């Protein structure tokens, strides 16, 4: 499989972001941790062994550790990133999950999967690491994320040089992710999207946040020629022209795909077998179309 993400570069940029730890750029992760807490709170059970996988920062692991839902929490990060972190962090090499089969009851991953080359392979590994009836909860950037920045850079570079280099990741559609969960063998898969619009004074303020998140361009096919100042000035002009509000501030879209699935277990609910229903579809539709007053004396 041809890799899409330059993983060493991606990890290096995450390492730089973790070291700098700009609190102003942590709004997406803070929102995701809060949402994770809410979603976990809605699950009517507790978990003996949990793990935070490739979350970059320790926020998710800290939340799990303080939750009354999880007894024990592991933290797994890319090897080069793990080596720079304090505390007990399990290093992972490449995209290989260093956990034994059926060793977890809960696995969570925040904002990591969109920067993994083999997403189906990693999902399979996560499912194998879960015990029967174990839960996976995660989120990733989805289609539509940074659409304004993508369009502005493309328009600016095309106008200046007649061509364009890829500068923003291609993000997956929510339907694709649902299919990947099923392919990985998860039962009861669920996906949904949380859309957030963030406003900035200029495109350069947005790019500053992306750098602080470790989320700048790490595509394999990116150009290695440093971009000119003229490109970014023109892109900022296009951005302000096309995507600004009445007060002059620009908009940036972040679409977060939330996904969950369970490791199969005999105790889980199963869909009814075809033909096992006691009422025909025609009868149900007829009942649904009946006047509310029908049958009343």
Tab-separated table of C-alpha atoms in Angstrom:
chain	number	residue	atom	x	y	z
A	1	UNK	CA	0.000	0.000	0.000
A	2	UNK	CA	1.390	3.395	-0.986
A	3	UNK	CA	1.730	5.455	2.232
A	4	UNK	CA	-0.170	8.725	2.363
A	5	UNK	CA	1.347	10.104	5.586
A	6	UNK	CA	5.038	10.691	6.214
A	7	UNK	CA	4.902	9.156	9.686
A	8	UNK	CA	8.379	10.244	10.925
A	9	UNK	CA	7.569	13.850	10.014
A	10	UNK	CA	4.107	13.601	11.552
A	11	UNK	CA	5.518	12.200	14.807
A	12	UNK	CA	8.278	14.826	14.918
A	13	UNK	CA	5.716	17.600	14.590
A	14	UNK	CA	3.575	16.041	17.321
A	15	UNK	CA	6.668	15.818	19.529
A	16	UNK	CA	7.395	19.525	18.953
A	17	UNK	CA	3.778	20.402	19.785
A	18	UNK	CA	3.807	18.319	22.980
A	19	UNK	CA	7.023	20.013	24.104
A	20	UNK	CA	5.619	23.504	23.463
A	21	UNK	CA	2.169	22.696	24.910
A	22	UNK	CA	0.378	25.857	23.802
A	23	UNK	CA	-2.839	25.892	25.894
A	24	UNK	CA	-4.595	28.156	23.399
A	25	UNK	CA	-4.362	25.500	20.693
A	26	UNK	CA	-5.770	22.710	22.827
A	27	UNK	CA	-9.434	23.540	22.316
A	28	UNK	CA	-10.170	20.582	20.010
A	29	UNK	CA	-8.566	18.031	22.336
A	30	UNK	CA	-10.281	19.581	25.366
A	31	UNK	CA	-13.628	19.344	23.589
A	32	UNK	CA	-12.913	15.739	22.575
A	33	UNK	CA	-11.959	14.715	26.124
A	34	UNK	CA	-15.165	16.258	27.453
A	35	UNK	CA	-17.197	14.468	24.780
A	36	UNK	CA	-15.392	11.199	25.534
A	37	UNK	CA	-16.296	11.578	29.205
A	38	UNK	CA	-19.958	12.128	28.297
A	39	UNK	CA	-20.081	9.161	25.926
A	40	UNK	CA	-18.367	6.882	28.402
A	41	UNK	CA	-20.737	8.038	31.118
A	42	UNK	CA	-23.683	6.899	29.003
A	43	UNK	CA	-22.351	3.317	28.944
A	44	UNK	CA	-23.999	1.295	31.697
A	45	UNK	CA	-20.947	-0.692	32.755
A	46	UNK	CA	-17.399	-0.335	34.057
A	47	UNK	CA	-14.087	-1.526	32.594
A	48	UNK	CA	-11.204	-3.281	34.324
A	49	UNK	CA	-8.450	-2.520	31.799
A	50	UNK	CA	-8.472	0.543	29.546
A	51	UNK	CA	-5.959	2.171	27.217
A	52	UNK	CA	-5.473	5.550	25.542
A	53	UNK	CA	-3.977	4.902	22.104
A	54	UNK	CA	-1.958	7.476	20.143
A	55	UNK	CA	-3.664	10.483	21.740
A	56	UNK	CA	-0.484	12.589	21.679
A	57	UNK	CA	-1.177	14.392	24.934
A	58	UNK	CA	-2.022	12.812	28.260
A	59	UNK	CA	-5.465	14.396	28.519
A	60	UNK	CA	-7.440	11.301	27.519
A	61	UNK	CA	-5.456	8.988	29.805
A	62	UNK	CA	-5.858	11.450	32.690
A	63	UNK	CA	-9.614	11.594	32.157
A	64	UNK	CA	-9.867	7.806	32.122
A	65	UNK	CA	-7.693	7.595	35.231
A	66	UNK	CA	-10.005	9.917	37.136
A	67	UNK	CA	-13.142	8.205	35.875
A	68	UNK	CA	-14.981	5.760	38.084
A	69	UNK	CA	-15.618	3.712	34.938
A	70	UNK	CA	-12.066	2.400	34.480
A	71	UNK	CA	-9.905	0.569	37.033
A	72	UNK	CA	-6.535	0.547	35.234
A	73	UNK	CA	-5.329	2.739	32.348
A	74	UNK	CA	-2.456	2.160	29.917
A	75	UNK	CA	-1.066	4.777	27.561
A	76	UNK	CA	0.370	3.889	24.141
A	77	UNK	CA	2.228	6.363	21.909
A	78	UNK	CA	4.506	6.227	18.867
A	79	UNK	CA	7.999	5.237	20.023
A	80	UNK	CA	9.761	8.549	19.298
A	81	UNK	CA	6.946	10.428	21.000
A	82	UNK	CA	6.744	8.068	23.975
A	83	UNK	CA	10.468	8.484	24.668
A	84	UNK	CA	10.013	12.217	25.256
A	85	UNK	CA	7.090	11.835	27.652
A	86	UNK	CA	7.088	11.578	31.402
A	87	UNK	CA	5.313	8.732	33.132
A	88	UNK	CA	4.584	5.170	32.120
A	89	UNK	CA	4.026	5.289	28.348
A	90	UNK	CA	4.217	2.138	26.219
A	91	UNK	CA	6.135	2.779	22.959
A	92	UNK	CA	4.684	1.549	19.663
A	93	UNK	CA	6.798	1.099	16.564
A	94	UNK	CA	5.273	2.178	13.283
A	95	UNK	CA	1.575	1.390	13.243
A	96	UNK	CA	1.828	-1.803	15.277
A	97	UNK	CA	-0.146	-1.928	18.525
A	98	UNK	CA	2.104	-3.452	21.251
A	99	UNK	CA	-0.714	-5.086	23.215
A	100	UNK	CA	-1.677	-8.713	23.584
A	101	UNK	CA	-4.859	-10.227	22.251
A	102	UNK	CA	-7.880	-9.871	24.535
A	103	UNK	CA	-5.924	-7.688	26.982
A	104	UNK	CA	-8.289	-4.687	27.176
A	105	UNK	CA	-11.881	-3.968	28.080
A	106	UNK	CA	-11.792	-0.398	26.759
A	107	UNK	CA	-9.695	1.323	24.088
A	108	UNK	CA	-9.903	5.018	23.204
A	109	UNK	CA	-8.108	7.052	20.548
A	110	UNK	CA	-8.483	10.799	19.994
A	111	UNK	CA	-7.434	12.587	16.793
A	112	UNK	CA	-4.981	9.935	15.631
A	113	UNK	CA	-6.630	7.753	12.991
A	114	UNK	CA	-6.656	10.416	10.243
A	115	UNK	CA	-2.843	10.414	10.367
A	116	UNK	CA	-2.475	6.629	10.161
A	117	UNK	CA	-1.628	5.052	6.808
A	118	UNK	CA	-3.257	1.684	7.480
A	119	UNK	CA	-6.458	2.616	9.288
A	120	UNK	CA	-8.183	-0.747	8.601
A	121	UNK	CA	-5.134	-2.584	9.942
A	122	UNK	CA	-5.000	-0.537	13.132
A	123	UNK	CA	-8.734	-0.990	13.730
A	124	UNK	CA	-8.281	-4.750	13.380
A	125	UNK	CA	-5.456	-4.622	15.925
A	126	UNK	CA	-7.609	-2.632	18.343
A	127	UNK	CA	-10.477	-5.098	17.975
A	128	UNK	CA	-8.117	-8.025	18.629
A	129	UNK	CA	-6.758	-6.314	21.731
A	130	UNK	CA	-10.259	-6.090	23.175
A	131	UNK	CA	-11.799	-8.862	25.226
A	132	UNK	CA	-15.260	-10.060	24.181
A	133	UNK	CA	-17.764	-7.244	24.755
A	134	UNK	CA	-14.893	-4.736	25.026
A	135	UNK	CA	-15.562	-1.198	23.770
A	136	UNK	CA	-13.652	1.035	21.366
A	137	UNK	CA	-14.350	4.786	21.403
A	138	UNK	CA	-12.457	7.203	19.192
A	139	UNK	CA	-12.547	10.343	17.131
A	140	UNK	CA	-10.732	11.630	14.058
A	141	UNK	CA	-10.841	14.590	11.699
A	142	UNK	CA	-13.343	13.981	8.913
A	143	UNK	CA	-14.283	15.268	5.474
A	144	UNK	CA	-14.874	19.011	5.366
A	145	UNK	CA	-12.219	19.768	7.973
A	146	UNK	CA	-10.158	22.819	6.969
A	147	UNK	CA	-12.060	23.019	3.669
A	148	UNK	CA	-11.647	26.794	3.649
A	149	UNK	CA	-7.872	26.597	4.089
A	150	UNK	CA	-7.598	23.921	1.408
A	151	UNK	CA	-9.557	26.001	-1.119
A	152	UNK	CA	-7.640	29.186	-0.336
A	153	UNK	CA	-4.198	27.585	-0.670
A	154	UNK	CA	-5.227	25.816	-3.871
A	155	UNK	CA	-6.599	28.987	-5.448
A	156	UNK	CA	-3.572	31.041	-4.439
A	157	UNK	CA	-0.969	28.543	-5.636
A	158	UNK	CA	-2.789	27.873	-8.899
A	159	UNK	CA	-3.026	31.587	-9.576
A	160	UNK	CA	0.652	32.225	-8.839
A	161	UNK	CA	2.289	29.211	-10.478
A	162	UNK	CA	-0.358	27.450	-12.562
A	163	UNK	CA	-0.217	24.311	-10.404
A	164	UNK	CA	-0.605	23.240	-6.802
A	165	UNK	CA	0.983	20.869	-4.286
A	166	UNK	CA	-1.150	19.011	-1.698
A	167	UNK	CA	-1.014	20.989	1.546
A	168	UNK	CA	-4.027	19.759	3.559
A	169	UNK	CA	-4.758	16.115	4.407
A	170	UNK	CA	-7.590	14.356	2.548
A	171	UNK	CA	-10.047	13.454	5.297
A	172	UNK	CA	-12.329	10.408	5.244
A	173	UNK	CA	-16.101	10.533	4.892
A	174	UNK	CA	-18.238	9.331	7.796
A	175	UNK	CA	-19.718	6.510	5.665
A	176	UNK	CA	-16.234	5.205	4.858
A	177	UNK	CA	-15.376	5.019	8.558
A	178	UNK	CA	-18.554	3.095	9.332
A	179	UNK	CA	-17.589	0.572	6.680
A	180	UNK	CA	-14.075	0.237	8.113
A	181	UNK	CA	-15.461	-0.553	11.572
A	182	UNK	CA	-17.545	-3.346	10.085
A	183	UNK	CA	-14.599	-4.692	8.075
A	184	UNK	CA	-12.477	-4.736	11.230
A	185	UNK	CA	-15.027	-7.042	12.887
A	186	UNK	CA	-16.625	-4.644	15.364
A	187	UNK	CA	-20.169	-5.358	16.463
A	188	UNK	CA	-22.807	-2.644	16.806
A	189	UNK	CA	-20.690	0.029	15.037
A	190	UNK	CA	-21.826	3.644	15.367
A	191	UNK	CA	-20.428	6.776	13.691
A	192	UNK	CA	-21.528	10.409	13.872
A	193	UNK	CA	-20.088	13.847	13.154
A	194	UNK	CA	-19.540	16.855	15.389
A	195	UNK	CA	-19.038	20.027	13.330
A	196	UNK	CA	-17.350	23.042	14.895
A	197	UNK	CA	-16.695	26.411	13.267
A	198	UNK	CA	-13.829	28.377	14.804
A	199	UNK	CA	-13.229	32.031	13.969
A	200	UNK	CA	-9.840	33.703	13.626
A	201	UNK	CA	-8.592	37.200	12.888
A	202	UNK	CA	-6.502	35.955	9.945
A	203	UNK	CA	-5.420	32.755	8.201
A	204	UNK	CA	-2.027	33.122	9.893
A	205	UNK	CA	-3.655	32.759	13.323
A	206	UNK	CA	-5.281	29.522	12.162
A	207	UNK	CA	-1.955	28.209	10.856
A	208	UNK	CA	-0.297	29.096	14.162
A	209	UNK	CA	-2.842	26.914	15.992
A	210	UNK	CA	-2.344	24.042	13.526
A	211	UNK	CA	1.415	24.159	14.121
A	212	UNK	CA	0.827	24.154	17.888
A	213	UNK	CA	-1.407	21.091	17.447
A	214	UNK	CA	1.284	19.301	15.418
A	215	UNK	CA	-1.200	19.233	12.557
A	216	UNK	CA	0.716	20.870	9.717
A	217	UNK	CA	1.353	19.201	6.347
A	218	UNK	CA	2.906	15.737	6.692
A	219	UNK	CA	1.782	14.268	3.376
A	220	UNK	CA	4.284	12.067	1.559
A	221	UNK	CA	3.486	13.854	-1.707
A	222	UNK	CA	3.982	17.359	-0.296
A	223	UNK	CA	6.494	19.574	-2.048
A	224	UNK	CA	9.912	19.826	-0.391
A	225	UNK	CA	10.431	23.308	-1.813
A	226	UNK	CA	9.758	25.915	0.889
A	227	UNK	CA	6.621	27.916	0.152
A	228	UNK	CA	7.126	31.579	-0.668
A	229	UNK	CA	5.778	34.376	1.465
A	230	UNK	CA	3.839	35.535	-1.585
A	231	UNK	CA	1.858	32.263	-1.581
A	232	UNK	CA	0.651	32.653	1.981
A	233	UNK	CA	-0.093	36.350	1.572
A	234	UNK	CA	-2.232	35.575	-1.468
A	235	UNK	CA	-3.901	32.619	0.278
A	236	UNK	CA	-4.735	34.846	3.252
A	237	UNK	CA	-6.281	37.377	0.871
A	238	UNK	CA	-8.399	34.674	-0.826
A	239	UNK	CA	-9.409	33.262	2.552
A	240	UNK	CA	-10.563	36.654	3.819
A	241	UNK	CA	-12.420	37.330	0.578
A	242	UNK	CA	-14.310	34.026	0.491
A	243	UNK	CA	-14.694	32.930	4.096
A	244	UNK	CA	-14.987	35.979	6.335
A	245	UNK	CA	-17.947	37.225	8.365
A	246	UNK	CA	-19.290	40.759	8.479
A	247	UNK	CA	-16.815	41.700	11.221
A	248	UNK	CA	-13.864	40.628	9.038
A	249	UNK	CA	-12.961	37.486	10.987
A	250	UNK	CA	-12.498	34.248	9.029
A	251	UNK	CA	-14.139	30.868	9.592
A	252	UNK	CA	-12.416	27.485	9.919
A	253	UNK	CA	-14.399	24.243	9.908
A	254	UNK	CA	-13.412	21.217	12.001
A	255	UNK	CA	-15.536	18.085	11.445
A	256	UNK	CA	-14.884	15.421	14.046
A	257	UNK	CA	-16.019	11.871	13.284
A	258	UNK	CA	-16.846	9.903	16.418
A	259	UNK	CA	-16.772	6.135	16.100
A	260	UNK	CA	-17.521	3.292	18.453
A	261	UNK	CA	-17.786	-0.458	18.248
A	262	UNK	CA	-17.768	-3.521	20.465
A	263	UNK	CA	-15.703	-6.664	20.296
A	264	UNK	CA	-18.195	-9.429	19.456
A	265	UNK	CA	-19.595	-11.447	22.353
A	266	UNK	CA	-22.348	-14.087	22.640
A	267	UNK	CA	-24.243	-11.923	25.148
A	268	UNK	CA	-24.711	-9.011	22.748
A	269	UNK	CA	-27.995	-8.250	21.057
A	270	UNK	CA	-28.283	-9.723	17.577
A	271	UNK	CA	-30.482	-8.575	14.680
A	272	UNK	CA	-33.445	-10.820	13.969
A	273	UNK	CA	-32.980	-13.405	11.236
A	274	UNK	CA	-34.708	-12.622	7.914
A	275	UNK	CA	-38.234	-13.999	7.919
A	276	UNK	CA	-38.469	-14.289	11.706
A	277	UNK	CA	-40.749	-11.254	12.152
A	278	UNK	CA	-44.293	-11.848	13.352
A	279	UNK	CA	-45.849	-8.960	11.392
A	280	UNK	CA	-45.473	-8.421	7.646
A	281	UNK	CA	-44.121	-5.161	6.259
A	282	UNK	CA	-47.382	-4.633	4.355
A	283	UNK	CA	-49.394	-4.948	7.582
A	284	UNK	CA	-47.072	-2.542	9.407
A	285	UNK	CA	-47.327	0.031	6.626
A	286	UNK	CA	-51.093	-0.307	6.524
A	287	UNK	CA	-51.253	0.256	10.275
A	288	UNK	CA	-49.021	3.302	9.939
A	289	UNK	CA	-51.329	4.811	7.316
A	290	UNK	CA	-54.528	4.231	9.308
A	291	UNK	CA	-56.514	7.277	10.377
A	292	UNK	CA	-56.018	7.958	14.113
A	293	UNK	CA	-59.781	7.676	14.647
A	294	UNK	CA	-60.017	4.189	13.064
A	295	UNK	CA	-61.025	1.428	15.458
A	296	UNK	CA	-62.438	3.770	18.069
A	297	UNK	CA	-65.988	3.247	19.298
